[in-house]
Tab-separated table of C-alpha atoms and ligand atoms in Angstrom:
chain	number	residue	atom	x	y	z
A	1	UNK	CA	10.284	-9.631	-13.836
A	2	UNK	CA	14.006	-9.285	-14.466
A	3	UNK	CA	15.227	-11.518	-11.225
A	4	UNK	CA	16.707	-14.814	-12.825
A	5	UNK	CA	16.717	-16.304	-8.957
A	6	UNK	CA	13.566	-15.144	-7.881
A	7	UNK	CA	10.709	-17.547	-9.227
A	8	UNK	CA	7.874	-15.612	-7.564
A	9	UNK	CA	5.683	-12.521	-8.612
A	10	UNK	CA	6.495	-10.301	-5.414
A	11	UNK	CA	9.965	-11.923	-5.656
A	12	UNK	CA	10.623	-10.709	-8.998
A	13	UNK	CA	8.499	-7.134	-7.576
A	14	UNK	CA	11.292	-7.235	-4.449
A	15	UNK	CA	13.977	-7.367	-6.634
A	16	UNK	CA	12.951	-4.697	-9.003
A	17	UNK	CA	12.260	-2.284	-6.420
A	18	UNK	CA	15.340	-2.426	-4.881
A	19	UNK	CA	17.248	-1.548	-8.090
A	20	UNK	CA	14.804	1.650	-8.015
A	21	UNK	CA	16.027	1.821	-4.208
A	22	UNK	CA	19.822	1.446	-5.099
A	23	UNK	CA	20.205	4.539	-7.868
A	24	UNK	CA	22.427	7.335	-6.529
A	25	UNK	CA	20.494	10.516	-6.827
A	26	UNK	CA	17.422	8.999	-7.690
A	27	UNK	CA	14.443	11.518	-6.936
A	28	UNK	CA	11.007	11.002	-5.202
A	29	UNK	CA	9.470	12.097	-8.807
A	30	UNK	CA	11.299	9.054	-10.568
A	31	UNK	CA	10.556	6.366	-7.917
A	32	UNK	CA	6.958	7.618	-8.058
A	33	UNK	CA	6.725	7.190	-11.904
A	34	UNK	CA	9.138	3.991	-11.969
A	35	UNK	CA	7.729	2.779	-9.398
A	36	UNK	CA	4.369	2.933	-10.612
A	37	UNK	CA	4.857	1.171	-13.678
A	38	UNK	CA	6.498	-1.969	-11.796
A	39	UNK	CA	3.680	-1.936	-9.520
A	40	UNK	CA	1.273	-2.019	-12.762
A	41	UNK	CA	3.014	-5.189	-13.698
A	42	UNK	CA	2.755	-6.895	-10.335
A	43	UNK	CA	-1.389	-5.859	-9.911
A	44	UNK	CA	-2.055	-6.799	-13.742
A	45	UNK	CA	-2.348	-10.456	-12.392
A	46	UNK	CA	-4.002	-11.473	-9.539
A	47	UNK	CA	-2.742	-15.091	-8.922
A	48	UNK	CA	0.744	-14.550	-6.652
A	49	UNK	CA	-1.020	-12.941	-3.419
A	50	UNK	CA	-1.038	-16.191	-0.711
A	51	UNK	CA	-4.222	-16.509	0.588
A	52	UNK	CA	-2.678	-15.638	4.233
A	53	UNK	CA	-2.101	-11.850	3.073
A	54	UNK	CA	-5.781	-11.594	1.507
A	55	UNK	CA	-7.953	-12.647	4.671
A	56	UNK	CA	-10.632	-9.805	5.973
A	57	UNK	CA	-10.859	-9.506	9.753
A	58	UNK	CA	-14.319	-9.028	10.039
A	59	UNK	CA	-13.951	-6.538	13.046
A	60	UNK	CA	-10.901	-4.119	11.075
A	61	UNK	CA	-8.988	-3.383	7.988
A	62	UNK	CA	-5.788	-5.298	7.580
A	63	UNK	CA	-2.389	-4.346	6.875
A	64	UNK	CA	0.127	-7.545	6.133
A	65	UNK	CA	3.829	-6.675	5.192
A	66	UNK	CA	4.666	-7.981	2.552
A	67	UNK	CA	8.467	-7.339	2.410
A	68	UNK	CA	10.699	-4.759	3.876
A	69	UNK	CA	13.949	-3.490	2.664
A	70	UNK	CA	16.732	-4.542	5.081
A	71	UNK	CA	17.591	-0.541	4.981
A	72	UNK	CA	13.944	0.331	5.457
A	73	UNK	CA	14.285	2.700	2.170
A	74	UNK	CA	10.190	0.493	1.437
A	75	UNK	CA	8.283	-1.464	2.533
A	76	UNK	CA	5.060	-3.195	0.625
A	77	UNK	CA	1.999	-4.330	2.187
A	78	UNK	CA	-1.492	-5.407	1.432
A	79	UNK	CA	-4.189	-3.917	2.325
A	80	UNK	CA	-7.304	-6.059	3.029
A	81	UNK	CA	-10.796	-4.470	3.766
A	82	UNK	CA	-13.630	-6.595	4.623
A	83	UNK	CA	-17.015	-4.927	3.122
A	84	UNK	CA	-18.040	-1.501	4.383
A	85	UNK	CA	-14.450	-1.135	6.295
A	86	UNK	CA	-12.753	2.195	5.979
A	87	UNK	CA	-9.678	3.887	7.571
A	88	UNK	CA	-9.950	7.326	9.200
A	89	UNK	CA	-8.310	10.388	7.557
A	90	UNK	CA	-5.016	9.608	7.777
A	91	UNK	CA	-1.428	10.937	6.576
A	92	UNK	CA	1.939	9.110	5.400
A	93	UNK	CA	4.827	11.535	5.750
A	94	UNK	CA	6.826	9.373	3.055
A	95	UNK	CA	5.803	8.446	-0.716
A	96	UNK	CA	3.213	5.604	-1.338
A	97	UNK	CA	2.244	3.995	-4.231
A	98	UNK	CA	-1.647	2.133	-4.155
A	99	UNK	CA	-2.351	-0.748	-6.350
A	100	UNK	CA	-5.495	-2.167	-7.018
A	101	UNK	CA	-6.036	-5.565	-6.734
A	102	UNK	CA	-8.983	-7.264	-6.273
A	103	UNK	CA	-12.271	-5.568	-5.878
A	104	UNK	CA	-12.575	-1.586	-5.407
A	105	UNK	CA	-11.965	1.199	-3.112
A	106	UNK	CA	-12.470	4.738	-2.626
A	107	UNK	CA	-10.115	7.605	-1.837
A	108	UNK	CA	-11.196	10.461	-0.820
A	109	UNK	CA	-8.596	13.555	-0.435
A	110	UNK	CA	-8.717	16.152	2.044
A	111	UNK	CA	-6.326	19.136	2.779
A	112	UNK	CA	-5.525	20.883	6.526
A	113	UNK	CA	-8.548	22.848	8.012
A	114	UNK	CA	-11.295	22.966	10.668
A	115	UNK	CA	-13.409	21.670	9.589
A	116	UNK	CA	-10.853	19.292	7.201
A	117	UNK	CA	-11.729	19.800	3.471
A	118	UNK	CA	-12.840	16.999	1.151
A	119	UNK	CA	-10.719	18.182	-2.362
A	120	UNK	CA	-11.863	15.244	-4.379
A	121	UNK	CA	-12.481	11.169	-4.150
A	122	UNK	CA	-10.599	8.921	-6.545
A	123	UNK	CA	-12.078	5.149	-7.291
A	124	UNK	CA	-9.613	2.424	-7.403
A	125	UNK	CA	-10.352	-0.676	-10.163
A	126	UNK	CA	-8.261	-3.444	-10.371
A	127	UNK	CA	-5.295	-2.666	-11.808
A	128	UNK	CA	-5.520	1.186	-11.347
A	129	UNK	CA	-2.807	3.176	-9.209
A	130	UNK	CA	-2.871	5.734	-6.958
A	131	UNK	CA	-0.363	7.840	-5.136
A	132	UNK	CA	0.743	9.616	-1.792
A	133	UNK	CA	3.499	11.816	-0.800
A	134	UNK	CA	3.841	15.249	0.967
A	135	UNK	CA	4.658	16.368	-2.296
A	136	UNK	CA	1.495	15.805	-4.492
A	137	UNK	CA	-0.766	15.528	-1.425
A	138	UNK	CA	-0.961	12.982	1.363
A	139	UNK	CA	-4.123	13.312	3.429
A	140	UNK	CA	-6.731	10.925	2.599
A	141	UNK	CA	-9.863	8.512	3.721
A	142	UNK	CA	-9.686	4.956	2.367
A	143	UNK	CA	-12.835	2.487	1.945
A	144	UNK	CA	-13.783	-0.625	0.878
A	145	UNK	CA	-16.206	0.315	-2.484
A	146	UNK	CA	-18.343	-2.532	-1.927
A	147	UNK	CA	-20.238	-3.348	1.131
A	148	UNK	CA	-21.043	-7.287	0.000
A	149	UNK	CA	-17.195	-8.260	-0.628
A	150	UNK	CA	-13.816	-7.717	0.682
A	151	UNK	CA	-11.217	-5.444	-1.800
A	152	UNK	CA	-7.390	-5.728	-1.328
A	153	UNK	CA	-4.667	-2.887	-2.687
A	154	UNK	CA	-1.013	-3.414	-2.535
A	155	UNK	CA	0.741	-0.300	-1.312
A	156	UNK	CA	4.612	0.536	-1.472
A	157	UNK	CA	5.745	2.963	1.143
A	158	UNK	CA	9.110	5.100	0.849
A	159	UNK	CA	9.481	3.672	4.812
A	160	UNK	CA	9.014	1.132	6.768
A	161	UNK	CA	5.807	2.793	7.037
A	162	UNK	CA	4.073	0.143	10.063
A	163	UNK	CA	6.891	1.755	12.295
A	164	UNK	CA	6.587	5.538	11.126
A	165	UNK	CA	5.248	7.820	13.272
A	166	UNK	CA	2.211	9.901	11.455
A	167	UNK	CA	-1.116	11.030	11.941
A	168	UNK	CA	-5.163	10.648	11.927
A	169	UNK	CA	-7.099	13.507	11.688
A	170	UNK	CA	-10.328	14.692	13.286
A	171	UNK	CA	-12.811	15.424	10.505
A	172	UNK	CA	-14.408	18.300	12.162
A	173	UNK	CA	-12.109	20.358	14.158
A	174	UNK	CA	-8.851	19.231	12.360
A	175	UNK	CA	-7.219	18.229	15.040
A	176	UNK	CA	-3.791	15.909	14.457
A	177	UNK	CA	-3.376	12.424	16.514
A	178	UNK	CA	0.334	10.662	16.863
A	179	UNK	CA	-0.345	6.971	15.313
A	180	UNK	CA	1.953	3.791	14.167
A	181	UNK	CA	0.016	1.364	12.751
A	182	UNK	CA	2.091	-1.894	12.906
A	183	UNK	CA	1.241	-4.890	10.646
A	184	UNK	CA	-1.541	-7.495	11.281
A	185	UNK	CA	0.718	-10.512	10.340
A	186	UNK	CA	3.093	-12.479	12.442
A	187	UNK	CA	4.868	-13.786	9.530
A	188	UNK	CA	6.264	-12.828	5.910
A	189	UNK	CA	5.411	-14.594	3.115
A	190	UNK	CA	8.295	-16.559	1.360
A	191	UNK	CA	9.369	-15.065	-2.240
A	192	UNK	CA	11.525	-17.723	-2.945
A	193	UNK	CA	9.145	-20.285	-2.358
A	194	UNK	CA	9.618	-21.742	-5.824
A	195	UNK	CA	5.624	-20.986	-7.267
A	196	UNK	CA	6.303	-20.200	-10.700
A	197	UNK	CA	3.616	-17.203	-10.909
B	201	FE	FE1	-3.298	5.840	3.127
């Protein structure tokens, strides 16, 4: 953390990833790999997420925004699935960075078709990254690995992504459907809140 105000984890995460955000010319390919390694700080330790931002809903997957850049250049959310919850195949349209958390998830890939094709399926441990982006492929099916326990990844979007405009995919005929998702939360969590972790 290199914030001498901010006293909190995602404070100190906020901070850094708006210095990535401020960099004149800085390319998708840099944020990606900069990026990645702050985000590889901020997952090595899971003791800053509030407990608010790490509850299952035990009908859907949750989304809670974290923070948002006042420009809307990122946003970062976490992701909460409850056991056996998955997302449908789903697009970005921006970069995304996925940090494992807490528990495991699977990621399965899949390219344009009709039928859509499955091209691989990546499994997330805590601590591990993933990424998204138009650019190194951005069409995938997330799950909660276990079906006994909820998991929770914390994803950084090159958006605002709850109010981006993208799409879910039908699996068998390929077909493309408009979708924002929105957030689940009705409130942020506070970063300057003064916890020392
Ligand atoms: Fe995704």
């Amino acid at each position: 953390m290199s914030a001498r105000t901010v006293t909190s984890r995602l404070g100190g995460f906020n901070a850094d990833m708006t210095r990535l955000a401020e960099r004149p010319d800085f390319t998708e390919a840099q944020m990606l790999d900069e990026g990645k390694t702050l985000l590889s700080l901020l997952v090595a330790r899971d003791d800053w997420l509030p407990d608010e931002y790490a509850e299952p809903n035990p009908h859907y997957y949750c989304q809670y925004l974290l923070y948002c850049d006042p420009l809307e250049r990122f946003s970062i959310v976490s992701f909460v699935w409850g056991p056996g919850q998955t997302t449908p195949i789903h697009n970005h349209t921006v970069w995304g960075l996925i940090g494992m958390l807490r528990g495991a998830e699977l990621s399965r890939r899949f390219e344009s078709g009709s039928p859509m094709v499955e091209t691989g399926v990546d499994r997330l441990e805590p601590g591990m990254i993933d990424v998204v982006s138009p650019s190194v492929g951005d069409i995938h099916k997330v799950s909660n690995a276990h079906d006994d326990r909820a998991s929770i990844s914390i994803h950084v979007y090159g958006a605002n992504i709850g109010a981006v405009a993208r799409n879910v995919f039908d699996a068998e005929t390929g077909e493309p459907r408009s979708f924002v998702s929105g957030y689940s939360n009705r409130r942020l969590p506070n970063p300057w809140r003064g916890v020392n972790v």
